[in-house]
mmCIF file of N, CA and C in Angstrom:
data_model
loop_
_atom_site.group_PDB
_atom_site.id
_atom_site.type_symbol
_atom_site.label_atom_id
_atom_site.label_comp_id
_atom_site.label_asym_id
_atom_site.label_seq_id
_atom_site.Cartn_x
_atom_site.Cartn_y
_atom_site.Cartn_z
ATOM 1 N N UNK A 1 -3.087 8.793 -25.914
ATOM 2 C CA UNK A 1 -2.262 7.610 -25.955
ATOM 3 C C UNK A 1 -3.043 6.768 -25.407
ATOM 4 N N UNK A 2 -2.902 5.414 -25.886
ATOM 5 C CA UNK A 2 -3.514 4.440 -26.214
ATOM 6 C C UNK A 2 -2.367 3.622 -25.336
ATOM 7 N N UNK A 3 -3.278 2.916 -24.440
ATOM 8 C CA UNK A 3 -2.665 1.392 -24.159
ATOM 9 C C UNK A 3 -1.784 0.198 -24.956
ATOM 10 N N UNK A 4 -2.082 0.681 -26.300
ATOM 11 C CA UNK A 4 -1.445 0.199 -27.190
ATOM 12 C C UNK A 4 -0.203 0.895 -27.732
ATOM 13 N N UNK A 5 0.187 1.807 -26.810
ATOM 14 C CA UNK A 5 0.843 3.187 -27.099
ATOM 15 C C UNK A 5 2.409 2.549 -26.385
ATOM 16 N N UNK A 6 3.725 2.677 -27.047
ATOM 17 C CA UNK A 6 5.112 2.282 -26.914
ATOM 18 C C UNK A 6 5.601 3.603 -26.516
ATOM 19 N N UNK A 7 6.662 3.207 -24.788
ATOM 20 C CA UNK A 7 6.939 3.988 -24.390
ATOM 21 C C UNK A 7 8.396 4.055 -24.320
ATOM 22 N N UNK A 8 9.550 4.692 -24.876
ATOM 23 C CA UNK A 8 10.973 3.872 -25.064
ATOM 24 C C UNK A 8 11.425 5.268 -24.006
ATOM 25 N N UNK A 9 12.402 4.472 -23.941
ATOM 26 C CA UNK A 9 13.567 5.057 -22.959
ATOM 27 C C UNK A 9 15.173 5.014 -22.511
ATOM 28 N N UNK A 10 16.006 6.416 -23.110
ATOM 29 C CA UNK A 10 17.216 5.869 -22.998
ATOM 30 C C UNK A 10 17.690 5.602 -21.097
ATOM 31 N N UNK A 11 18.220 4.922 -20.884
ATOM 32 C CA UNK A 11 18.619 4.237 -19.795
ATOM 33 C C UNK A 11 19.489 4.938 -19.178
ATOM 34 N N UNK A 12 20.640 5.429 -19.265
ATOM 35 C CA UNK A 12 22.077 5.990 -18.748
ATOM 36 C C UNK A 12 21.646 7.291 -18.616
ATOM 37 N N UNK A 13 21.842 8.053 -17.569
ATOM 38 C CA UNK A 13 21.149 9.315 -16.810
ATOM 39 C C UNK A 13 19.265 10.145 -17.757
ATOM 40 N N UNK A 14 18.542 8.879 -17.472
ATOM 41 C CA UNK A 14 17.027 9.320 -17.920
ATOM 42 C C UNK A 14 16.214 8.224 -16.738
ATOM 43 N N UNK A 15 17.344 7.008 -16.281
ATOM 44 C CA UNK A 15 16.616 6.084 -15.301
ATOM 45 C C UNK A 15 17.117 5.607 -14.840
ATOM 46 N N UNK A 16 18.731 6.336 -14.519
ATOM 47 C CA UNK A 16 19.725 6.036 -13.683
ATOM 48 C C UNK A 16 20.578 7.483 -13.627
ATOM 49 N N UNK A 17 21.303 7.714 -12.836
ATOM 50 C CA UNK A 17 22.171 8.968 -12.718
ATOM 51 C C UNK A 17 23.961 8.528 -12.889
ATOM 52 N N UNK A 18 23.692 7.630 -14.053
ATOM 53 C CA UNK A 18 25.209 7.621 -14.290
ATOM 54 C C UNK A 18 25.556 6.498 -15.536
ATOM 55 N N UNK A 19 26.620 6.748 -15.771
ATOM 56 C CA UNK A 19 26.997 6.409 -17.321
ATOM 57 C C UNK A 19 27.538 4.356 -17.203
ATOM 58 N N UNK A 20 26.723 3.633 -17.822
ATOM 59 C CA UNK A 20 26.884 2.436 -17.658
ATOM 60 C C UNK A 20 28.396 2.052 -17.418
ATOM 61 N N UNK A 21 29.243 2.355 -18.924
ATOM 62 C CA UNK A 21 29.897 2.013 -18.887
ATOM 63 C C UNK A 21 31.109 2.649 -17.716
ATOM 64 N N UNK A 22 30.993 3.461 -17.977
ATOM 65 C CA UNK A 22 32.216 3.959 -16.453
ATOM 66 C C UNK A 22 31.525 3.518 -15.282
ATOM 67 N N UNK A 23 30.891 2.691 -14.789
ATOM 68 C CA UNK A 23 30.210 1.965 -13.582
ATOM 69 C C UNK A 23 31.008 0.971 -13.796
ATOM 70 N N UNK A 24 30.962 0.440 -14.606
ATOM 71 C CA UNK A 24 30.974 -1.142 -14.854
ATOM 72 C C UNK A 24 32.974 -0.882 -15.261
ATOM 73 N N UNK A 25 33.400 -0.354 -15.999
ATOM 74 C CA UNK A 25 34.139 -0.146 -16.363
ATOM 75 C C UNK A 25 35.860 0.192 -14.582
ATOM 76 N N UNK A 26 35.306 0.423 -14.186
ATOM 77 C CA UNK A 26 36.194 0.901 -13.143
ATOM 78 C C UNK A 26 35.711 0.190 -11.827
ATOM 79 N N UNK A 27 34.787 -0.342 -12.170
ATOM 80 C CA UNK A 27 34.621 -1.472 -11.067
ATOM 81 C C UNK A 27 34.112 -1.151 -9.894
ATOM 82 N N UNK A 28 33.339 -0.309 -10.355
ATOM 83 C CA UNK A 28 32.321 0.417 -9.318
ATOM 84 C C UNK A 28 30.996 -0.017 -8.927
ATOM 85 N N UNK A 29 30.774 -1.112 -9.509
ATOM 86 C CA UNK A 29 29.263 -1.506 -9.109
ATOM 87 C C UNK A 29 28.929 -2.267 -8.102
ATOM 88 N N UNK A 30 28.717 -1.610 -6.688
ATOM 89 C CA UNK A 30 28.310 -2.676 -5.575
ATOM 90 C C UNK A 30 26.649 -2.042 -5.452
ATOM 91 N N UNK A 31 25.743 -3.056 -5.738
ATOM 92 C CA UNK A 31 24.582 -3.527 -5.838
ATOM 93 C C UNK A 31 24.041 -2.759 -4.580
ATOM 94 N N UNK A 32 24.425 -2.231 -3.770
ATOM 95 C CA UNK A 32 23.618 -1.940 -2.636
ATOM 96 C C UNK A 32 23.493 -0.273 -2.224
ATOM 97 N N UNK A 33 24.968 -0.208 -3.254
ATOM 98 C CA UNK A 33 25.215 1.673 -3.317
ATOM 99 C C UNK A 33 25.137 2.375 -5.258
ATOM 100 N N UNK A 34 24.072 0.829 -5.773
ATOM 101 C CA UNK A 34 23.909 1.787 -6.844
ATOM 102 C C UNK A 34 22.284 2.194 -6.978
ATOM 103 N N UNK A 35 21.287 3.323 -6.977
ATOM 104 C CA UNK A 35 20.634 4.111 -7.224
ATOM 105 C C UNK A 35 19.529 4.207 -8.575
ATOM 106 N N UNK A 36 18.303 4.256 -8.961
ATOM 107 C CA UNK A 36 17.867 4.872 -10.097
ATOM 108 C C UNK A 36 17.165 5.849 -9.560
ATOM 109 N N UNK A 37 17.206 6.699 -10.588
ATOM 110 C CA UNK A 37 16.358 7.884 -9.864
ATOM 111 C C UNK A 37 14.936 7.702 -9.105
ATOM 112 N N UNK A 38 14.715 8.487 -8.034
ATOM 113 C CA UNK A 38 13.762 7.905 -6.925
ATOM 114 C C UNK A 38 12.631 7.694 -7.741
ATOM 115 N N UNK A 39 11.595 8.505 -8.556
ATOM 116 C CA UNK A 39 10.323 7.985 -9.484
ATOM 117 C C UNK A 39 10.651 7.557 -10.327
ATOM 118 N N UNK A 40 11.605 6.726 -10.935
ATOM 119 C CA UNK A 40 11.108 5.436 -11.877
ATOM 120 C C UNK A 40 10.574 4.563 -11.458
ATOM 121 N N UNK A 41 10.595 3.799 -10.284
ATOM 122 C CA UNK A 41 9.927 2.426 -10.298
ATOM 123 C C UNK A 41 8.439 2.958 -10.191
ATOM 124 N N UNK A 42 8.096 3.976 -9.337
ATOM 125 C CA UNK A 42 6.829 4.562 -9.715
ATOM 126 C C UNK A 42 5.516 4.797 -10.806
ATOM 127 N N UNK A 43 6.787 4.979 -11.904
ATOM 128 C CA UNK A 43 6.392 5.422 -13.139
ATOM 129 C C UNK A 43 6.067 4.347 -13.747
ATOM 130 N N UNK A 44 6.977 2.845 -14.014
ATOM 131 C CA UNK A 44 7.323 2.023 -14.641
ATOM 132 C C UNK A 44 5.907 1.309 -14.514
ATOM 133 N N UNK A 45 5.934 1.097 -12.746
ATOM 134 C CA UNK A 45 4.775 0.521 -11.979
ATOM 135 C C UNK A 45 3.852 1.020 -12.299
ATOM 136 N N UNK A 46 3.136 2.406 -13.154
ATOM 137 C CA UNK A 46 2.425 2.971 -12.630
ATOM 138 C C UNK A 46 1.596 2.694 -14.630
ATOM 139 N N UNK A 47 2.740 3.174 -14.987
ATOM 140 C CA UNK A 47 2.432 2.838 -17.094
ATOM 141 C C UNK A 47 2.206 1.201 -17.386
ATOM 142 N N UNK A 48 2.724 0.555 -16.401
ATOM 143 C CA UNK A 48 2.677 -1.161 -16.810
ATOM 144 C C UNK A 48 1.449 -1.408 -16.364
ATOM 145 N N UNK A 49 0.777 -1.391 -14.916
ATOM 146 C CA UNK A 49 -0.068 -1.157 -14.540
ATOM 147 C C UNK A 49 -1.824 -0.738 -15.238
ATOM 148 N N UNK A 50 -1.072 0.757 -15.882
ATOM 149 C CA UNK A 50 -2.186 0.797 -17.104
ATOM 150 C C UNK A 50 -1.991 0.148 -18.906
ATOM 151 N N UNK A 51 -1.271 -0.616 -19.117
ATOM 152 C CA UNK A 51 -1.168 -1.585 -19.929
ATOM 153 C C UNK A 51 -0.470 -0.920 -21.118
ATOM 154 N N UNK A 52 0.327 -0.277 -20.773
ATOM 155 C CA UNK A 52 1.408 0.740 -21.985
ATOM 156 C C UNK A 52 2.720 -1.052 -21.859
ATOM 157 N N UNK A 53 2.456 -0.225 -23.584
ATOM 158 C CA UNK A 53 3.931 -1.321 -23.685
ATOM 159 C C UNK A 53 5.656 -0.451 -23.821
ATOM 160 N N UNK A 54 6.036 -1.070 -23.066
ATOM 161 C CA UNK A 54 7.361 -0.660 -22.650
ATOM 162 C C UNK A 54 8.216 -0.763 -22.853
ATOM 163 N N UNK A 55 9.727 -0.140 -23.409
ATOM 164 C CA UNK A 55 11.001 -0.855 -24.102
ATOM 165 C C UNK A 55 12.297 1.049 -23.303
ATOM 166 N N UNK A 56 13.320 0.196 -23.481
ATOM 167 C CA UNK A 56 13.926 0.986 -23.873
ATOM 168 C C UNK A 56 14.957 1.077 -25.156
ATOM 169 N N UNK A 57 15.832 1.695 -25.335
ATOM 170 C CA UNK A 57 16.507 2.005 -26.739
ATOM 171 C C UNK A 57 18.020 2.639 -26.141
ATOM 172 N N UNK A 58 18.744 2.326 -26.366
ATOM 173 C CA UNK A 58 20.480 2.104 -25.955
ATOM 174 C C UNK A 58 21.129 1.990 -26.887
ATOM 175 N N UNK A 59 21.923 3.344 -27.069
ATOM 176 C CA UNK A 59 23.316 2.544 -27.785
ATOM 177 C C UNK A 59 24.828 2.269 -26.887
ATOM 178 N N UNK A 60 24.809 1.892 -26.165
ATOM 179 C CA UNK A 60 25.220 1.502 -25.281
ATOM 180 C C UNK A 60 26.192 0.209 -25.788
ATOM 181 N N UNK A 61 27.430 0.322 -25.718
ATOM 182 C CA UNK A 61 28.600 -1.343 -26.119
ATOM 183 C C UNK A 61 28.210 -1.825 -24.804
ATOM 184 N N UNK A 62 27.879 -1.739 -23.599
ATOM 185 C CA UNK A 62 28.455 -3.063 -22.613
ATOM 186 C C UNK A 62 26.523 -3.497 -22.147
ATOM 187 N N UNK A 63 25.930 -4.081 -23.248
ATOM 188 C CA UNK A 63 25.074 -4.506 -23.570
ATOM 189 C C UNK A 63 24.773 -5.210 -22.100
ATOM 190 N N UNK A 64 25.551 -6.594 -21.753
ATOM 191 C CA UNK A 64 25.481 -7.466 -20.665
ATOM 192 C C UNK A 64 25.130 -6.248 -19.301
ATOM 193 N N UNK A 65 25.950 -5.042 -19.540
ATOM 194 C CA UNK A 65 25.931 -4.246 -18.181
ATOM 195 C C UNK A 65 24.899 -3.675 -17.960
ATOM 196 N N UNK A 66 24.205 -3.318 -19.012
ATOM 197 C CA UNK A 66 22.692 -2.951 -19.056
ATOM 198 C C UNK A 66 21.901 -3.053 -19.126
ATOM 199 N N UNK A 67 21.837 -4.420 -18.957
ATOM 200 C CA UNK A 67 20.720 -6.052 -19.148
ATOM 201 C C UNK A 67 20.745 -6.176 -17.543
ATOM 202 N N UNK A 68 22.093 -6.403 -16.981
ATOM 203 C CA UNK A 68 22.790 -6.794 -15.708
ATOM 204 C C UNK A 68 21.915 -5.498 -14.536
ATOM 205 N N UNK A 69 21.879 -4.623 -14.871
ATOM 206 C CA UNK A 69 21.258 -3.086 -14.191
ATOM 207 C C UNK A 69 19.799 -3.352 -13.617
ATOM 208 N N UNK A 70 19.085 -3.692 -14.991
ATOM 209 C CA UNK A 70 17.390 -3.323 -15.256
ATOM 210 C C UNK A 70 17.227 -4.206 -13.902
ATOM 211 N N UNK A 71 17.835 -5.757 -14.211
ATOM 212 C CA UNK A 71 17.552 -6.674 -13.421
ATOM 213 C C UNK A 71 18.094 -6.376 -12.230
ATOM 214 N N UNK A 72 18.871 -5.519 -11.612
ATOM 215 C CA UNK A 72 19.530 -5.396 -10.427
ATOM 216 C C UNK A 72 18.402 -4.278 -9.134
ATOM 217 N N UNK A 73 18.095 -3.912 -10.627
ATOM 218 C CA UNK A 73 16.436 -2.340 -10.468
ATOM 219 C C UNK A 73 15.453 -3.419 -10.131
ATOM 220 N N UNK A 74 15.191 -4.642 -10.711
ATOM 221 C CA UNK A 74 13.717 -5.465 -10.248
ATOM 222 C C UNK A 74 12.809 -5.193 -11.761
ATOM 223 N N UNK A 75 13.730 -4.303 -12.406
ATOM 224 C CA UNK A 75 12.953 -4.145 -13.975
ATOM 225 C C UNK A 75 12.078 -4.981 -14.883
ATOM 226 N N UNK A 76 12.784 -6.473 -14.767
ATOM 227 C CA UNK A 76 12.873 -6.553 -15.736
ATOM 228 C C UNK A 76 11.263 -7.169 -16.615
ATOM 229 N N UNK A 77 9.975 -7.484 -15.436
ATOM 230 C CA UNK A 77 8.831 -7.609 -16.074
ATOM 231 C C UNK A 77 8.396 -5.778 -16.489
ATOM 232 N N UNK A 78 9.244 -5.068 -16.134
ATOM 233 C CA UNK A 78 8.224 -4.129 -16.826
ATOM 234 C C UNK A 78 8.611 -3.703 -18.953
ATOM 235 N N UNK A 79 9.366 -4.115 -19.509
ATOM 236 C CA UNK A 79 10.353 -3.709 -20.829
ATOM 237 C C UNK A 79 9.097 -5.007 -21.326
ATOM 238 N N UNK A 80 8.774 -4.799 -22.635
ATOM 239 C CA UNK A 80 8.457 -5.537 -23.171
ATOM 240 C C UNK A 80 9.288 -5.282 -24.814
ATOM 241 N N UNK A 81 9.938 -4.672 -24.470
ATOM 242 C CA UNK A 81 10.596 -4.764 -25.471
ATOM 243 C C UNK A 81 12.636 -3.860 -25.288
ATOM 244 N N UNK A 82 13.833 -4.706 -25.090
ATOM 245 C CA UNK A 82 14.636 -3.576 -25.293
ATOM 246 C C UNK A 82 15.663 -3.767 -26.581
ATOM 247 N N UNK A 83 15.910 -2.355 -26.649
ATOM 248 C CA UNK A 83 17.205 -2.506 -27.589
ATOM 249 C C UNK A 83 18.384 -1.300 -27.336
ATOM 250 N N UNK A 84 19.635 -2.322 -26.903
ATOM 251 C CA UNK A 84 20.604 -2.011 -26.143
ATOM 252 C C UNK A 84 21.960 -2.586 -26.986
ATOM 253 N N UNK A 85 21.995 -1.562 -28.021
ATOM 254 C CA UNK A 85 23.834 -1.972 -28.937
ATOM 255 C C UNK A 85 23.628 -0.840 -29.202
ATOM 256 N N UNK A 86 25.407 -0.522 -29.952
ATOM 257 C CA UNK A 86 25.751 0.198 -30.797
ATOM 258 C C UNK A 86 25.265 1.008 -31.573
ATOM 259 N N UNK A 87 25.177 1.936 -32.033
ATOM 260 C CA UNK A 87 24.754 2.288 -33.070
ATOM 261 C C UNK A 87 24.166 4.077 -32.921
ATOM 262 N N UNK A 88 23.659 3.713 -34.055
ATOM 263 C CA UNK A 88 22.493 6.135 -33.399
ATOM 264 C C UNK A 88 21.222 5.110 -33.979
ATOM 265 N N UNK A 89 20.331 6.044 -31.974
ATOM 266 C CA UNK A 89 19.159 6.208 -32.146
ATOM 267 C C UNK A 89 17.836 5.605 -33.128
ATOM 268 N N UNK A 90 17.853 6.892 -33.994
ATOM 269 C CA UNK A 90 16.985 6.631 -35.100
ATOM 270 C C UNK A 90 16.978 5.167 -35.859
ATOM 271 N N UNK A 91 18.726 4.243 -35.952
ATOM 272 C CA UNK A 91 18.965 2.807 -36.867
ATOM 273 C C UNK A 91 18.311 1.839 -35.279
ATOM 274 N N UNK A 92 17.798 1.768 -34.333
ATOM 275 C CA UNK A 92 17.414 1.405 -32.918
ATOM 276 C C UNK A 92 16.047 1.744 -33.239
ATOM 277 N N UNK A 93 14.943 2.907 -33.584
ATOM 278 C CA UNK A 93 13.412 2.838 -33.635
ATOM 279 C C UNK A 93 13.547 2.169 -34.983
ATOM 280 N N UNK A 94 13.694 2.679 -36.138
ATOM 281 C CA UNK A 94 13.418 1.975 -37.157
ATOM 282 C C UNK A 94 13.836 0.380 -37.035
ATOM 283 N N UNK A 95 14.648 -0.345 -36.305
ATOM 284 C CA UNK A 95 14.965 -1.930 -36.032
ATOM 285 C C UNK A 95 13.288 -1.985 -35.340
ATOM 286 N N UNK A 96 13.149 -0.762 -33.932
ATOM 287 C CA UNK A 96 12.043 -1.267 -33.201
ATOM 288 C C UNK A 96 10.543 -1.493 -34.494
ATOM 289 N N UNK A 97 10.557 -0.587 -34.937
ATOM 290 C CA UNK A 97 9.220 -0.229 -35.910
ATOM 291 C C UNK A 97 9.046 -1.339 -36.678
ATOM 292 N N UNK A 98 10.049 -2.036 -37.582
ATOM 293 C CA UNK A 98 10.273 -3.318 -38.404
ATOM 294 C C UNK A 98 9.994 -4.684 -37.265
ATOM 295 N N UNK A 99 10.361 -4.498 -35.881
ATOM 296 C CA UNK A 99 9.992 -5.751 -35.860
ATOM 297 C C UNK A 99 8.955 -5.817 -35.230
ATOM 298 N N UNK A 100 8.158 -5.205 -34.526
ATOM 299 C CA UNK A 100 6.971 -4.681 -33.611
ATOM 300 C C UNK A 100 5.646 -4.423 -34.887
ATOM 301 N N UNK A 101 6.031 -3.453 -35.853
ATOM 302 C CA UNK A 101 5.256 -2.999 -36.226
ATOM 303 C C UNK A 101 4.050 -2.341 -35.662
ATOM 304 N N UNK A 102 5.105 -1.637 -34.884
ATOM 305 C CA UNK A 102 4.126 -0.208 -34.049
ATOM 306 C C UNK A 102 4.701 1.040 -34.611
ATOM 307 N N UNK A 103 2.967 2.177 -35.179
ATOM 308 C CA UNK A 103 3.648 3.023 -36.301
ATOM 309 C C UNK A 103 4.768 3.794 -34.963
ATOM 310 N N UNK A 104 5.230 5.129 -36.107
ATOM 311 C CA UNK A 104 6.397 5.885 -35.342
ATOM 312 C C UNK A 104 5.385 6.394 -34.210
ATOM 313 N N UNK A 105 4.561 7.043 -34.752
ATOM 314 C CA UNK A 105 3.802 8.767 -34.529
ATOM 315 C C UNK A 105 2.939 7.439 -33.493
ATOM 316 N N UNK A 106 2.501 6.010 -32.699
ATOM 317 C CA UNK A 106 2.204 5.406 -31.845
ATOM 318 C C UNK A 106 3.481 4.955 -30.530
ATOM 319 N N UNK A 107 4.327 6.082 -30.577
ATOM 320 C CA UNK A 107 5.569 5.926 -29.666
ATOM 321 C C UNK A 107 5.825 6.828 -29.191
ATOM 322 N N UNK A 108 6.503 7.179 -27.277
ATOM 323 C CA UNK A 108 7.197 8.369 -27.462
ATOM 324 C C UNK A 108 8.779 8.148 -26.670
ATOM 325 N N UNK A 109 9.569 8.284 -26.834
ATOM 326 C CA UNK A 109 10.879 8.511 -26.391
ATOM 327 C C UNK A 109 11.545 9.637 -25.550
ATOM 328 N N UNK A 110 11.736 8.997 -24.410
ATOM 329 C CA UNK A 110 12.373 9.966 -23.479
ATOM 330 C C UNK A 110 13.594 10.000 -23.239
ATOM 331 N N UNK A 111 14.611 11.100 -23.912
ATOM 332 C CA UNK A 111 15.882 11.052 -23.473
ATOM 333 C C UNK A 111 16.809 12.200 -23.034
ATOM 334 N N UNK A 112 17.935 12.041 -22.776
ATOM 335 C CA UNK A 112 18.654 13.361 -21.831
ATOM 336 C C UNK A 112 19.536 14.433 -23.321
ATOM 337 N N UNK A 113 19.708 13.431 -24.267
ATOM 338 C CA UNK A 113 20.552 14.197 -24.858
ATOM 339 C C UNK A 113 20.232 14.639 -26.423
ATOM 340 N N UNK A 114 20.080 15.367 -26.533
ATOM 341 C CA UNK A 114 19.312 16.611 -27.925
ATOM 342 C C UNK A 114 19.340 15.703 -28.946
ATOM 343 N N UNK A 115 20.821 16.079 -29.409
ATOM 344 C CA UNK A 115 20.925 14.934 -30.380
ATOM 345 C C UNK A 115 19.688 13.881 -31.126
ATOM 346 N N UNK A 116 20.233 13.004 -30.020
ATOM 347 C CA UNK A 116 18.737 11.519 -29.642
ATOM 348 C C UNK A 116 17.660 12.138 -30.049
ATOM 349 N N UNK A 117 16.636 13.426 -29.293
ATOM 350 C CA UNK A 117 15.938 13.652 -29.590
ATOM 351 C C UNK A 117 15.313 14.293 -31.095
ATOM 352 N N UNK A 118 16.575 15.482 -31.242
ATOM 353 C CA UNK A 118 16.480 15.416 -33.303
ATOM 354 C C UNK A 118 16.233 14.049 -34.027
ATOM 355 N N UNK A 119 17.129 13.666 -33.570
ATOM 356 C CA UNK A 119 17.192 12.527 -34.460
ATOM 357 C C UNK A 119 15.583 11.094 -34.892
ATOM 358 N N UNK A 120 15.128 10.885 -33.773
ATOM 359 C CA UNK A 120 14.647 9.592 -33.249
ATOM 360 C C UNK A 120 13.296 10.478 -33.906
ATOM 361 N N UNK A 121 12.956 12.016 -33.521
ATOM 362 C CA UNK A 121 11.820 13.011 -34.028
ATOM 363 C C UNK A 121 11.549 13.139 -35.319
ATOM 364 N N UNK A 122 12.919 12.752 -36.433
ATOM 365 C CA UNK A 122 12.374 12.745 -37.656
ATOM 366 C C UNK A 122 11.819 11.414 -38.209
ATOM 367 N N UNK A 123 11.827 10.794 -37.390
ATOM 368 C CA UNK A 123 10.837 9.262 -38.001
ATOM 369 C C UNK A 123 9.209 9.853 -37.692
ATOM 370 N N UNK A 124 9.541 10.736 -37.114
ATOM 371 C CA UNK A 124 7.293 11.338 -36.443
ATOM 372 C C UNK A 124 7.397 10.669 -35.066
ATOM 373 N N UNK A 125 8.205 10.415 -34.118
ATOM 374 C CA UNK A 125 8.371 9.495 -32.814
ATOM 375 C C UNK A 125 8.110 10.738 -31.964
ATOM 376 N N UNK A 126 6.848 11.008 -31.251
ATOM 377 C CA UNK A 126 6.957 12.186 -29.920
ATOM 378 C C UNK A 126 8.229 12.224 -29.187
ATOM 379 N N UNK A 127 8.959 12.768 -28.985
ATOM 380 C CA UNK A 127 10.513 12.647 -27.720
ATOM 381 C C UNK A 127 9.980 13.633 -27.403
ATOM 382 N N UNK A 128 10.629 13.994 -25.542
ATOM 383 C CA UNK A 128 10.884 14.527 -24.306
ATOM 384 C C UNK A 128 12.372 14.455 -24.066
ATOM 385 N N UNK A 129 13.078 15.722 -23.808
ATOM 386 C CA UNK A 129 13.897 16.007 -23.686
ATOM 387 C C UNK A 129 14.189 15.724 -21.974
ATOM 388 N N UNK A 130 14.855 14.864 -21.070
ATOM 389 C CA UNK A 130 14.631 14.433 -19.917
ATOM 390 C C UNK A 130 16.380 15.527 -19.694
ATOM 391 N N UNK A 131 15.816 15.878 -18.699
ATOM 392 C CA UNK A 131 17.759 16.286 -18.047
ATOM 393 C C UNK A 131 16.706 16.104 -16.686
ATOM 394 N N UNK A 132 18.307 15.134 -15.613
ATOM 395 C CA UNK A 132 18.368 15.302 -14.391
ATOM 396 C C UNK A 132 17.198 14.019 -13.926
ATOM 397 N N UNK A 133 17.004 13.128 -15.041
ATOM 398 C CA UNK A 133 16.394 11.978 -15.020
ATOM 399 C C UNK A 133 14.797 11.971 -14.847
ATOM 400 N N UNK A 134 14.097 10.584 -15.442
ATOM 401 C CA UNK A 134 12.450 10.968 -15.180
ATOM 402 C C UNK A 134 12.141 11.352 -13.907
ATOM 403 N N UNK A 135 11.182 11.940 -14.026
ATOM 404 C CA UNK A 135 9.986 12.119 -12.706
ATOM 405 C C UNK A 135 8.915 12.054 -13.189
ATOM 406 N N UNK A 136 7.437 12.033 -12.576
ATOM 407 C CA UNK A 136 6.065 12.076 -12.701
ATOM 408 C C UNK A 136 5.397 13.247 -13.306
ATOM 409 N N UNK A 137 6.471 14.107 -12.777
ATOM 410 C CA UNK A 137 6.309 15.681 -13.166
ATOM 411 C C UNK A 137 6.527 15.623 -15.125
ATOM 412 N N UNK A 138 8.010 14.958 -15.247
ATOM 413 C CA UNK A 138 8.503 14.782 -17.079
ATOM 414 C C UNK A 138 7.861 13.984 -17.778
ATOM 415 N N UNK A 139 7.267 12.782 -16.914
ATOM 416 C CA UNK A 139 6.032 12.141 -17.760
ATOM 417 C C UNK A 139 5.081 12.515 -18.202
ATOM 418 N N UNK A 140 3.993 13.559 -17.256
ATOM 419 C CA UNK A 140 3.119 14.397 -17.456
ATOM 420 C C UNK A 140 3.416 14.977 -18.893
ATOM 421 N N UNK A 141 4.826 15.911 -18.764
ATOM 422 C CA UNK A 141 5.149 16.388 -19.856
ATOM 423 C C UNK A 141 5.210 16.226 -20.961
ATOM 424 N N UNK A 142 6.001 14.825 -20.948
ATOM 425 C CA UNK A 142 6.267 14.444 -22.585
ATOM 426 C C UNK A 142 4.825 13.761 -23.156
ATOM 427 N N UNK A 143 3.590 12.837 -21.965
ATOM 428 C CA UNK A 143 2.820 12.540 -22.189
ATOM 429 C C UNK A 143 1.297 13.989 -23.378
ATOM 430 N N UNK A 144 1.723 15.211 -22.498
ATOM 431 C CA UNK A 144 1.180 16.229 -23.707
ATOM 432 C C UNK A 144 1.395 16.577 -24.851
ATOM 433 N N UNK A 145 3.006 16.134 -25.002
ATOM 434 C CA UNK A 145 3.750 16.457 -26.058
ATOM 435 C C UNK A 145 2.700 15.758 -27.208
ATOM 436 N N UNK A 146 2.856 14.115 -26.701
ATOM 437 C CA UNK A 146 2.506 12.814 -27.267
ATOM 438 C C UNK A 146 1.246 12.848 -28.137
ATOM 439 N N UNK A 147 0.182 13.807 -27.222
ATOM 440 C CA UNK A 147 -1.446 13.565 -27.124
ATOM 441 C C UNK A 147 -1.441 14.955 -28.315
ATOM 442 N N UNK A 148 -0.814 16.186 -28.373
ATOM 443 C CA UNK A 148 -0.854 17.283 -28.914
ATOM 444 C C UNK A 148 -0.374 16.563 -30.986
ATOM 445 N N UNK A 149 0.893 15.863 -30.597
ATOM 446 C CA UNK A 149 1.080 15.540 -31.911
ATOM 447 C C UNK A 149 -0.233 15.055 -32.437
ATOM 448 N N UNK A 150 -0.066 14.908 -33.834
ATOM 449 C CA UNK A 150 -1.287 14.917 -35.035
ATOM 450 C C UNK A 150 -1.318 13.356 -35.115
#
C-alpha cells in the first residue's frame, strides 16, 4: 500500500462504540463521557504521519452530529475526505472515485457491517470486516488483505 492510497472507515461501531443517531436522538451526548475505541487515535496518527490519505464513508442521516463527533475527538485534521450522507456505501465510493480520481484498487475500507463489505468490494475496493471496533491488529490484517489483492 502506497502513501497515495486511501483508507476509508465507517464511523459507528468502527471508530466509536455507539450509533451516532441514537446518541444524539436521546440527548445522551456529554462530551466528557463519549469515547472512541482505545487504539483509534494512535491508528489515525500513525497512518497520517506516514502519508496515507484517510476518509470516512458513512450512510447515516445525522451528518452534523457525525462531524461534531469528529471535532469532539480532535480528528478533523486526519481526514482528507468525509462522505457522510444517507444512501448506500457503493454510491459513496462511486462518488469518492469520481471526485478524487483514486482507483478503487487503491482503496481500503473498514466496516462493521458485512452487507457494506459485500457491496463495496464489488467495485474492486479491498475491504475488511471490523467487529468490536478498530485496533492495530485489525489494521495490520486489513493491510495484509489489501497487499494480497491483485
